[in-house]
């Protein structure tokens, strides 16, 4: 979805083929649905439950191809980008010879101190079955160095790690999705706001933003914050610190907002949109 936004922004007609009916599985369903809607309105053609099964050069039209889809359709295109995911580059390291255990998906299995089942071998970053994020690898490396060489035993705390999707508009998220929150805490209060940012009221842009706060009904603790809109990643980094400190909704409500910003919406949502789950 990130590159779909980039190519579309440069003026290309974009067909985005996704294997399922929705993209970005693992993110909160409301922000994913909002991004889907915004991208569609921008003109990105999202082809659901569709894959490219063959690519053929077009005779007499150099640099152009026919992409045959699993739906039976054929698309004429001059550029095809396949997002196939990542696999750890472990071939030739001899891990099998020393007995390093791998996860079912082929990643190196480690404990929270990055140690493998072989006492003298450690691994960190994307070759392990961890969050595939650059800051996570940096944190793991720093913790490893402190533990092994700095006399300060610690490990990377990967609970409530904030992340962003640099789509257009952006997604920023920290904590649990609504489904995860209900599964963990039972009853959850949902606060939600969908609006047109103030700056767009003076332009022809119809882009809208959505913000969502998830609160454990029993303790009032904020357990998830999600956004789809401009600068979502920038905003979420600050709120991630608050969630890490176990902020409550009452704490959040006590904050005076900065006006005029979109971020102030997070501290001015007072009405519960709905309560879901059960005790």
JSON list of C-alpha atoms in Angstrom, two decimals, residues 17-223:
[
{"chain": "A", "resi": 17, "resn": "UNK", "atom": "CA", "xyz": [-3.84, -6.77, -6.22]},
{"chain": "A", "resi": 18, "resn": "UNK", "atom": "CA", "xyz": [-4.31, -8.29, -2.77]},
{"chain": "A", "resi": 19, "resn": "UNK", "atom": "CA", "xyz": [-4.69, -11.99, -1.93]},
{"chain": "A", "resi": 20, "resn": "UNK", "atom": "CA", "xyz": [-7.46, -11.51, 0.64]},
{"chain": "A", "resi": 21, "resn": "UNK", "atom": "CA", "xyz": [-10.44, -9.17, 0.78]},
{"chain": "A", "resi": 22, "resn": "UNK", "atom": "CA", "xyz": [-8.50, -6.73, 2.98]},
{"chain": "A", "resi": 23, "resn": "UNK", "atom": "CA", "xyz": [-4.90, -5.56, 3.26]},
{"chain": "A", "resi": 24, "resn": "UNK", "atom": "CA", "xyz": [-2.77, -4.89, 6.37]},
{"chain": "A", "resi": 25, "resn": "UNK", "atom": "CA", "xyz": [-4.05, -7.78, 8.42]},
{"chain": "A", "resi": 26, "resn": "UNK", "atom": "CA", "xyz": [-2.99, -7.32, 12.04]},
{"chain": "A", "resi": 27, "resn": "UNK", "atom": "CA", "xyz": [-3.89, -3.63, 12.10]},
{"chain": "A", "resi": 28, "resn": "UNK", "atom": "CA", "xyz": [-7.11, -2.32, 13.61]},
{"chain": "A", "resi": 29, "resn": "UNK", "atom": "CA", "xyz": [-10.02, -3.00, 11.27]},
{"chain": "A", "resi": 30, "resn": "UNK", "atom": "CA", "xyz": [-11.42, 0.55, 11.44]},
{"chain": "A", "resi": 31, "resn": "UNK", "atom": "CA", "xyz": [-8.21, 2.25, 10.32]},
{"chain": "A", "resi": 32, "resn": "UNK", "atom": "CA", "xyz": [-7.67, -0.35, 7.60]},
{"chain": "A", "resi": 33, "resn": "UNK", "atom": "CA", "xyz": [-11.21, 0.20, 6.31]},
{"chain": "A", "resi": 34, "resn": "UNK", "atom": "CA", "xyz": [-10.66, 3.96, 6.40]},
{"chain": "A", "resi": 35, "resn": "UNK", "atom": "CA", "xyz": [-7.41, 3.71, 4.40]},
{"chain": "A", "resi": 36, "resn": "UNK", "atom": "CA", "xyz": [-9.10, 1.38, 1.91]},
{"chain": "A", "resi": 37, "resn": "UNK", "atom": "CA", "xyz": [-11.87, 3.95, 1.43]},
{"chain": "A", "resi": 38, "resn": "UNK", "atom": "CA", "xyz": [-9.47, 6.89, 1.08]},
{"chain": "A", "resi": 39, "resn": "UNK", "atom": "CA", "xyz": [-7.23, 5.10, -1.44]},
{"chain": "A", "resi": 40, "resn": "UNK", "atom": "CA", "xyz": [-10.26, 4.06, -3.49]},
{"chain": "A", "resi": 41, "resn": "UNK", "atom": "CA", "xyz": [-11.54, 7.63, -3.56]},
{"chain": "A", "resi": 42, "resn": "UNK", "atom": "CA", "xyz": [-8.10, 8.83, -4.68]},
{"chain": "A", "resi": 43, "resn": "UNK", "atom": "CA", "xyz": [-8.33, 6.50, -7.68]},
{"chain": "A", "resi": 44, "resn": "UNK", "atom": "CA", "xyz": [-6.28, 3.45, -6.68]},
{"chain": "A", "resi": 45, "resn": "UNK", "atom": "CA", "xyz": [-7.99, 0.36, -8.11]},
{"chain": "A", "resi": 46, "resn": "UNK", "atom": "CA", "xyz": [-7.94, -2.27, -5.36]},
{"chain": "A", "resi": 47, "resn": "UNK", "atom": "CA", "xyz": [-8.44, -5.76, -6.79]},
{"chain": "A", "resi": 48, "resn": "UNK", "atom": "CA", "xyz": [-9.45, -8.06, -3.94]},
{"chain": "A", "resi": 49, "resn": "UNK", "atom": "CA", "xyz": [-8.73, -11.78, -3.73]},
{"chain": "A", "resi": 50, "resn": "UNK", "atom": "CA", "xyz": [-6.62, -11.39, -6.84]},
{"chain": "A", "resi": 51, "resn": "UNK", "atom": "CA", "xyz": [-3.10, -12.48, -7.76]},
{"chain": "A", "resi": 52, "resn": "UNK", "atom": "CA", "xyz": [-0.94, -12.18, -10.86]},
{"chain": "A", "resi": 53, "resn": "UNK", "atom": "CA", "xyz": [-0.47, -15.66, -12.31]},
{"chain": "A", "resi": 54, "resn": "UNK", "atom": "CA", "xyz": [1.56, -14.78, -15.41]},
{"chain": "A", "resi": 55, "resn": "UNK", "atom": "CA", "xyz": [3.37, -11.85, -17.00]},
{"chain": "A", "resi": 56, "resn": "UNK", "atom": "CA", "xyz": [3.86, -11.68, -20.79]},
{"chain": "A", "resi": 57, "resn": "UNK", "atom": "CA", "xyz": [5.70, -9.06, -22.87]},
{"chain": "A", "resi": 58, "resn": "UNK", "atom": "CA", "xyz": [3.48, -7.34, -25.43]},
{"chain": "A", "resi": 59, "resn": "UNK", "atom": "CA", "xyz": [4.75, -7.87, -28.95]},
{"chain": "A", "resi": 60, "resn": "UNK", "atom": "CA", "xyz": [5.60, -4.64, -30.76]},
{"chain": "A", "resi": 61, "resn": "UNK", "atom": "CA", "xyz": [5.28, -2.57, -27.57]},
{"chain": "A", "resi": 62, "resn": "UNK", "atom": "CA", "xyz": [8.66, -2.56, -25.88]},
{"chain": "A", "resi": 63, "resn": "UNK", "atom": "CA", "xyz": [8.60, -2.21, -22.11]},
{"chain": "A", "resi": 64, "resn": "UNK", "atom": "CA", "xyz": [4.91, -3.13, -21.81]},
{"chain": "A", "resi": 65, "resn": "UNK", "atom": "CA", "xyz": [3.41, -6.30, -20.42]},
{"chain": "A", "resi": 66, "resn": "UNK", "atom": "CA", "xyz": [0.18, -8.24, -20.10]},
{"chain": "A", "resi": 67, "resn": "UNK", "atom": "CA", "xyz": [-0.45, -9.31, -16.51]},
{"chain": "A", "resi": 68, "resn": "UNK", "atom": "CA", "xyz": [-2.81, -12.29, -16.36]},
{"chain": "A", "resi": 69, "resn": "UNK", "atom": "CA", "xyz": [-4.84, -12.31, -13.13]},
{"chain": "A", "resi": 70, "resn": "UNK", "atom": "CA", "xyz": [-6.39, -15.19, -11.23]},
{"chain": "A", "resi": 71, "resn": "UNK", "atom": "CA", "xyz": [-9.80, -13.59, -11.88]},
{"chain": "A", "resi": 72, "resn": "UNK", "atom": "CA", "xyz": [-9.40, -14.31, -15.59]},
{"chain": "A", "resi": 73, "resn": "UNK", "atom": "CA", "xyz": [-8.77, -10.65, -16.45]},
{"chain": "A", "resi": 74, "resn": "UNK", "atom": "CA", "xyz": [-5.67, -9.30, -18.17]},
{"chain": "A", "resi": 75, "resn": "UNK", "atom": "CA", "xyz": [-4.13, -5.91, -17.35]},
{"chain": "A", "resi": 76, "resn": "UNK", "atom": "CA", "xyz": [-1.84, -3.99, -19.71]},
{"chain": "A", "resi": 77, "resn": "UNK", "atom": "CA", "xyz": [0.98, -2.34, -17.77]},
{"chain": "A", "resi": 78, "resn": "UNK", "atom": "CA", "xyz": [4.49, -0.91, -18.08]},
{"chain": "A", "resi": 79, "resn": "UNK", "atom": "CA", "xyz": [5.52, -1.70, -14.47]},
{"chain": "A", "resi": 80, "resn": "UNK", "atom": "CA", "xyz": [4.83, -4.58, -12.12]},
{"chain": "A", "resi": 81, "resn": "UNK", "atom": "CA", "xyz": [6.00, -4.58, -8.52]},
{"chain": "A", "resi": 82, "resn": "UNK", "atom": "CA", "xyz": [5.66, -7.77, -6.48]},
{"chain": "A", "resi": 83, "resn": "UNK", "atom": "CA", "xyz": [5.65, -7.45, -2.69]},
{"chain": "A", "resi": 84, "resn": "UNK", "atom": "CA", "xyz": [6.62, -11.00, -1.75]},
{"chain": "A", "resi": 85, "resn": "UNK", "atom": "CA", "xyz": [7.68, -10.47, 1.87]},
{"chain": "A", "resi": 86, "resn": "UNK", "atom": "CA", "xyz": [11.01, -11.31, 3.41]},
{"chain": "A", "resi": 87, "resn": "UNK", "atom": "CA", "xyz": [12.89, -14.46, 4.36]},
{"chain": "A", "resi": 88, "resn": "UNK", "atom": "CA", "xyz": [16.01, -14.46, 6.57]},
{"chain": "A", "resi": 89, "resn": "UNK", "atom": "CA", "xyz": [19.28, -14.81, 4.63]},
{"chain": "A", "resi": 90, "resn": "UNK", "atom": "CA", "xyz": [20.79, -17.68, 6.59]},
{"chain": "A", "resi": 91, "resn": "UNK", "atom": "CA", "xyz": [22.16, -19.91, 3.84]},
{"chain": "A", "resi": 92, "resn": "UNK", "atom": "CA", "xyz": [25.85, -20.68, 4.18]},
{"chain": "A", "resi": 93, "resn": "UNK", "atom": "CA", "xyz": [26.12, -19.72, 7.86]},
{"chain": "A", "resi": 94, "resn": "UNK", "atom": "CA", "xyz": [26.29, -23.35, 8.96]},
{"chain": "A", "resi": 95, "resn": "UNK", "atom": "CA", "xyz": [23.61, -22.98, 11.62]},
{"chain": "A", "resi": 96, "resn": "UNK", "atom": "CA", "xyz": [22.42, -26.51, 10.97]},
{"chain": "A", "resi": 97, "resn": "UNK", "atom": "CA", "xyz": [25.92, -27.88, 11.60]},
{"chain": "A", "resi": 98, "resn": "UNK", "atom": "CA", "xyz": [26.04, -26.46, 15.13]},
{"chain": "A", "resi": 99, "resn": "UNK", "atom": "CA", "xyz": [22.39, -27.18, 15.90]},
{"chain": "A", "resi": 100, "resn": "UNK", "atom": "CA", "xyz": [20.89, -23.68, 16.05]},
{"chain": "A", "resi": 101, "resn": "UNK", "atom": "CA", "xyz": [17.13, -24.09, 16.30]},
{"chain": "A", "resi": 102, "resn": "UNK", "atom": "CA", "xyz": [14.88, -22.33, 13.78]},
{"chain": "A", "resi": 103, "resn": "UNK", "atom": "CA", "xyz": [11.21, -21.41, 13.99]},
{"chain": "A", "resi": 104, "resn": "UNK", "atom": "CA", "xyz": [8.74, -23.09, 11.59]},
{"chain": "A", "resi": 105, "resn": "UNK", "atom": "CA", "xyz": [8.94, -20.06, 9.27]},
{"chain": "A", "resi": 106, "resn": "UNK", "atom": "CA", "xyz": [12.74, -20.32, 9.03]},
{"chain": "A", "resi": 107, "resn": "UNK", "atom": "CA", "xyz": [13.71, -17.57, 11.46]},
{"chain": "A", "resi": 108, "resn": "UNK", "atom": "CA", "xyz": [16.24, -18.08, 14.25]},
{"chain": "A", "resi": 109, "resn": "UNK", "atom": "CA", "xyz": [14.64, -18.91, 17.59]},
{"chain": "A", "resi": 110, "resn": "UNK", "atom": "CA", "xyz": [15.95, -16.79, 20.47]},
{"chain": "A", "resi": 111, "resn": "UNK", "atom": "CA", "xyz": [15.00, -15.95, 24.05]},
{"chain": "A", "resi": 112, "resn": "UNK", "atom": "CA", "xyz": [14.38, -12.42, 25.30]},
{"chain": "A", "resi": 113, "resn": "UNK", "atom": "CA", "xyz": [18.14, -11.86, 25.66]},
{"chain": "A", "resi": 114, "resn": "UNK", "atom": "CA", "xyz": [18.64, -12.81, 21.96]},
{"chain": "A", "resi": 115, "resn": "UNK", "atom": "CA", "xyz": [20.34, -16.10, 22.90]},
{"chain": "A", "resi": 116, "resn": "UNK", "atom": "CA", "xyz": [19.77, -19.16, 20.74]},
{"chain": "A", "resi": 117, "resn": "UNK", "atom": "CA", "xyz": [19.61, -22.72, 22.02]},
{"chain": "A", "resi": 118, "resn": "UNK", "atom": "CA", "xyz": [23.39, -22.83, 21.46]},
{"chain": "A", "resi": 119, "resn": "UNK", "atom": "CA", "xyz": [24.81, -21.00, 24.48]},
{"chain": "A", "resi": 120, "resn": "UNK", "atom": "CA", "xyz": [27.55, -19.09, 22.63]},
{"chain": "A", "resi": 121, "resn": "UNK", "atom": "CA", "xyz": [25.39, -17.93, 19.68]},
{"chain": "A", "resi": 122, "resn": "UNK", "atom": "CA", "xyz": [23.10, -14.91, 19.71]},
{"chain": "A", "resi": 123, "resn": "UNK", "atom": "CA", "xyz": [20.96, -13.38, 16.99]},
{"chain": "A", "resi": 124, "resn": "UNK", "atom": "CA", "xyz": [18.90, -10.21, 16.66]},
{"chain": "A", "resi": 125, "resn": "UNK", "atom": "CA", "xyz": [16.91, -8.23, 14.13]},
{"chain": "A", "resi": 126, "resn": "UNK", "atom": "CA", "xyz": [15.03, -9.51, 11.11]},
{"chain": "A", "resi": 127, "resn": "UNK", "atom": "CA", "xyz": [16.76, -12.92, 11.08]},
{"chain": "A", "resi": 128, "resn": "UNK", "atom": "CA", "xyz": [14.83, -13.74, 14.27]},
{"chain": "A", "resi": 129, "resn": "UNK", "atom": "CA", "xyz": [11.11, -14.24, 14.74]},
{"chain": "A", "resi": 130, "resn": "UNK", "atom": "CA", "xyz": [10.54, -10.76, 16.14]},
{"chain": "A", "resi": 131, "resn": "UNK", "atom": "CA", "xyz": [8.81, -7.56, 15.06]},
{"chain": "A", "resi": 132, "resn": "UNK", "atom": "CA", "xyz": [10.22, -6.72, 11.62]},
{"chain": "A", "resi": 133, "resn": "UNK", "atom": "CA", "xyz": [11.04, -3.11, 12.44]},
{"chain": "A", "resi": 134, "resn": "UNK", "atom": "CA", "xyz": [14.35, -1.23, 12.30]},
{"chain": "A", "resi": 135, "resn": "UNK", "atom": "CA", "xyz": [13.93, 0.40, 15.75]},
{"chain": "A", "resi": 136, "resn": "UNK", "atom": "CA", "xyz": [13.27, -3.04, 17.26]},
{"chain": "A", "resi": 137, "resn": "UNK", "atom": "CA", "xyz": [16.58, -4.34, 15.88]},
{"chain": "A", "resi": 138, "resn": "UNK", "atom": "CA", "xyz": [18.34, -1.24, 17.25]},
{"chain": "A", "resi": 139, "resn": "UNK", "atom": "CA", "xyz": [16.79, -1.76, 20.68]},
{"chain": "A", "resi": 140, "resn": "UNK", "atom": "CA", "xyz": [17.71, -5.45, 20.70]},
{"chain": "A", "resi": 141, "resn": "UNK", "atom": "CA", "xyz": [21.30, -4.65, 19.70]},
{"chain": "A", "resi": 142, "resn": "UNK", "atom": "CA", "xyz": [21.63, -1.98, 22.39]},
{"chain": "A", "resi": 143, "resn": "UNK", "atom": "CA", "xyz": [20.24, -4.30, 25.06]},
{"chain": "A", "resi": 144, "resn": "UNK", "atom": "CA", "xyz": [22.56, -7.10, 23.94]},
{"chain": "A", "resi": 145, "resn": "UNK", "atom": "CA", "xyz": [25.61, -4.82, 24.14]},
{"chain": "A", "resi": 146, "resn": "UNK", "atom": "CA", "xyz": [24.60, -3.52, 27.57]},
{"chain": "A", "resi": 147, "resn": "UNK", "atom": "CA", "xyz": [23.99, -7.03, 28.89]},
{"chain": "A", "resi": 148, "resn": "UNK", "atom": "CA", "xyz": [27.12, -8.66, 27.48]},
{"chain": "A", "resi": 149, "resn": "UNK", "atom": "CA", "xyz": [29.62, -5.82, 27.71]},
{"chain": "A", "resi": 150, "resn": "UNK", "atom": "CA", "xyz": [28.14, -3.00, 29.79]},
{"chain": "A", "resi": 151, "resn": "UNK", "atom": "CA", "xyz": [27.37, -4.72, 33.05]},
{"chain": "A", "resi": 152, "resn": "UNK", "atom": "CA", "xyz": [23.67, -3.81, 32.76]},
{"chain": "A", "resi": 153, "resn": "UNK", "atom": "CA", "xyz": [21.40, -6.79, 32.19]},
{"chain": "A", "resi": 154, "resn": "UNK", "atom": "CA", "xyz": [18.32, -5.86, 30.20]},
{"chain": "A", "resi": 155, "resn": "UNK", "atom": "CA", "xyz": [16.20, -6.97, 27.25]},
{"chain": "A", "resi": 156, "resn": "UNK", "atom": "CA", "xyz": [14.09, -5.21, 24.66]},
{"chain": "A", "resi": 157, "resn": "UNK", "atom": "CA", "xyz": [10.53, -4.68, 25.88]},
{"chain": "A", "resi": 158, "resn": "UNK", "atom": "CA", "xyz": [8.40, -5.34, 22.80]},
{"chain": "A", "resi": 159, "resn": "UNK", "atom": "CA", "xyz": [5.04, -4.67, 24.41]},
{"chain": "A", "resi": 160, "resn": "UNK", "atom": "CA", "xyz": [3.18, -1.64, 23.01]},
{"chain": "A", "resi": 161, "resn": "UNK", "atom": "CA", "xyz": [5.68, -0.91, 20.23]},
{"chain": "A", "resi": 162, "resn": "UNK", "atom": "CA", "xyz": [4.39, 1.93, 18.06]},
{"chain": "A", "resi": 163, "resn": "UNK", "atom": "CA", "xyz": [4.53, 1.57, 14.29]},
{"chain": "A", "resi": 164, "resn": "UNK", "atom": "CA", "xyz": [3.42, 3.39, 11.17]},
{"chain": "A", "resi": 165, "resn": "UNK", "atom": "CA", "xyz": [2.43, 2.59, 7.61]},
{"chain": "A", "resi": 166, "resn": "UNK", "atom": "CA", "xyz": [3.55, 5.33, 5.25]},
{"chain": "A", "resi": 167, "resn": "UNK", "atom": "CA", "xyz": [0.55, 4.99, 3.01]},
{"chain": "A", "resi": 168, "resn": "UNK", "atom": "CA", "xyz": [-1.44, 7.98, 1.84]},
{"chain": "A", "resi": 169, "resn": "UNK", "atom": "CA", "xyz": [-2.89, 8.90, 4.24]},
{"chain": "A", "resi": 170, "resn": "UNK", "atom": "CA", "xyz": [-0.56, 7.47, 6.92]},
{"chain": "A", "resi": 171, "resn": "UNK", "atom": "CA", "xyz": [-1.47, 4.93, 9.58]},
{"chain": "A", "resi": 172, "resn": "UNK", "atom": "CA", "xyz": [-0.03, 5.27, 13.08]},
{"chain": "A", "resi": 173, "resn": "UNK", "atom": "CA", "xyz": [-0.75, 2.74, 15.80]},
{"chain": "A", "resi": 174, "resn": "UNK", "atom": "CA", "xyz": [0.32, 1.66, 19.27]},
{"chain": "A", "resi": 175, "resn": "UNK", "atom": "CA", "xyz": [-1.04, -0.98, 21.60]},
{"chain": "A", "resi": 176, "resn": "UNK", "atom": "CA", "xyz": [-3.84, -3.45, 20.94]},
{"chain": "A", "resi": 177, "resn": "UNK", "atom": "CA", "xyz": [-6.37, -3.55, 18.13]},
{"chain": "A", "resi": 178, "resn": "UNK", "atom": "CA", "xyz": [-10.03, -3.67, 19.13]},
{"chain": "A", "resi": 179, "resn": "UNK", "atom": "CA", "xyz": [-10.19, -7.45, 18.63]},
{"chain": "A", "resi": 180, "resn": "UNK", "atom": "CA", "xyz": [-6.99, -7.97, 20.64]},
{"chain": "A", "resi": 181, "resn": "UNK", "atom": "CA", "xyz": [-8.19, -5.68, 23.43]},
{"chain": "A", "resi": 182, "resn": "UNK", "atom": "CA", "xyz": [-11.48, -7.55, 23.78]},
{"chain": "A", "resi": 183, "resn": "UNK", "atom": "CA", "xyz": [-9.66, -10.89, 23.79]},
{"chain": "A", "resi": 184, "resn": "UNK", "atom": "CA", "xyz": [-7.28, -9.72, 26.54]},
{"chain": "A", "resi": 185, "resn": "UNK", "atom": "CA", "xyz": [-9.46, -7.51, 28.75]},
{"chain": "A", "resi": 186, "resn": "UNK", "atom": "CA", "xyz": [-13.04, -8.56, 28.04]},
{"chain": "A", "resi": 187, "resn": "UNK", "atom": "CA", "xyz": [-15.02, -5.34, 28.13]},
{"chain": "A", "resi": 188, "resn": "UNK", "atom": "CA", "xyz": [-13.56, -2.40, 26.20]},
{"chain": "A", "resi": 189, "resn": "UNK", "atom": "CA", "xyz": [-14.74, 1.17, 25.69]},
{"chain": "A", "resi": 190, "resn": "UNK", "atom": "CA", "xyz": [-14.18, 2.54, 22.19]},
{"chain": "A", "resi": 191, "resn": "UNK", "atom": "CA", "xyz": [-13.74, 6.25, 21.49]},
{"chain": "A", "resi": 192, "resn": "UNK", "atom": "CA", "xyz": [-13.71, 7.19, 17.83]},
{"chain": "A", "resi": 193, "resn": "UNK", "atom": "CA", "xyz": [-13.60, 10.35, 15.73]},
{"chain": "A", "resi": 194, "resn": "UNK", "atom": "CA", "xyz": [-13.73, 10.66, 11.94]},
{"chain": "A", "resi": 195, "resn": "UNK", "atom": "CA", "xyz": [-13.28, 14.16, 10.51]},
{"chain": "A", "resi": 196, "resn": "UNK", "atom": "CA", "xyz": [-11.96, 16.37, 7.72]},
{"chain": "A", "resi": 197, "resn": "UNK", "atom": "CA", "xyz": [-8.74, 18.06, 8.91]},
{"chain": "A", "resi": 198, "resn": "UNK", "atom": "CA", "xyz": [-9.03, 21.83, 9.24]},
{"chain": "A", "resi": 199, "resn": "UNK", "atom": "CA", "xyz": [-6.37, 22.54, 6.60]},
{"chain": "A", "resi": 200, "resn": "UNK", "atom": "CA", "xyz": [-8.42, 20.70, 3.98]},
{"chain": "A", "resi": 201, "resn": "UNK", "atom": "CA", "xyz": [-11.45, 22.93, 4.53]},
{"chain": "A", "resi": 202, "resn": "UNK", "atom": "CA", "xyz": [-9.54, 25.61, 2.61]},
{"chain": "A", "resi": 203, "resn": "UNK", "atom": "CA", "xyz": [-8.63, 23.30, -0.28]},
{"chain": "A", "resi": 204, "resn": "UNK", "atom": "CA", "xyz": [-10.45, 21.02, -2.68]},
{"chain": "A", "resi": 205, "resn": "UNK", "atom": "CA", "xyz": [-9.13, 17.92, -0.90]},
{"chain": "A", "resi": 206, "resn": "UNK", "atom": "CA", "xyz": [-11.77, 15.56, 0.46]},
{"chain": "A", "resi": 207, "resn": "UNK", "atom": "CA", "xyz": [-9.26, 13.58, 2.54]},
{"chain": "A", "resi": 208, "resn": "UNK", "atom": "CA", "xyz": [-10.55, 12.57, 5.96]},
{"chain": "A", "resi": 209, "resn": "UNK", "atom": "CA", "xyz": [-8.88, 11.25, 9.11]},
{"chain": "A", "resi": 210, "resn": "UNK", "atom": "CA", "xyz": [-9.93, 8.73, 11.73]},
{"chain": "A", "resi": 211, "resn": "UNK", "atom": "CA", "xyz": [-8.74, 8.41, 15.32]},
{"chain": "A", "resi": 212, "resn": "UNK", "atom": "CA", "xyz": [-9.57, 5.65, 17.76]},
{"chain": "A", "resi": 213, "resn": "UNK", "atom": "CA", "xyz": [-8.87, 5.06, 21.46]},
{"chain": "A", "resi": 214, "resn": "UNK", "atom": "CA", "xyz": [-9.41, 1.71, 23.21]},
{"chain": "A", "resi": 215, "resn": "UNK", "atom": "CA", "xyz": [-9.88, 1.69, 26.99]},
{"chain": "A", "resi": 216, "resn": "UNK", "atom": "CA", "xyz": [-10.09, -1.23, 29.41]},
{"chain": "A", "resi": 217, "resn": "UNK", "atom": "CA", "xyz": [-13.51, -0.76, 31.01]},
{"chain": "A", "resi": 218, "resn": "UNK", "atom": "CA", "xyz": [-12.39, -2.16, 34.37]},
{"chain": "A", "resi": 219, "resn": "UNK", "atom": "CA", "xyz": [-9.26, -0.10, 34.95]},
{"chain": "A", "resi": 220, "resn": "UNK", "atom": "CA", "xyz": [-9.74, 2.93, 32.63]},
{"chain": "A", "resi": 221, "resn": "UNK", "atom": "CA", "xyz": [-6.29, 2.19, 31.18]},
{"chain": "A", "resi": 222, "resn": "UNK", "atom": "CA", "xyz": [-5.74, 3.18, 27.54]},
{"chain": "A", "resi": 223, "resn": "UNK", "atom": "CA", "xyz": [-4.69, -0.04, 25.81]}
]
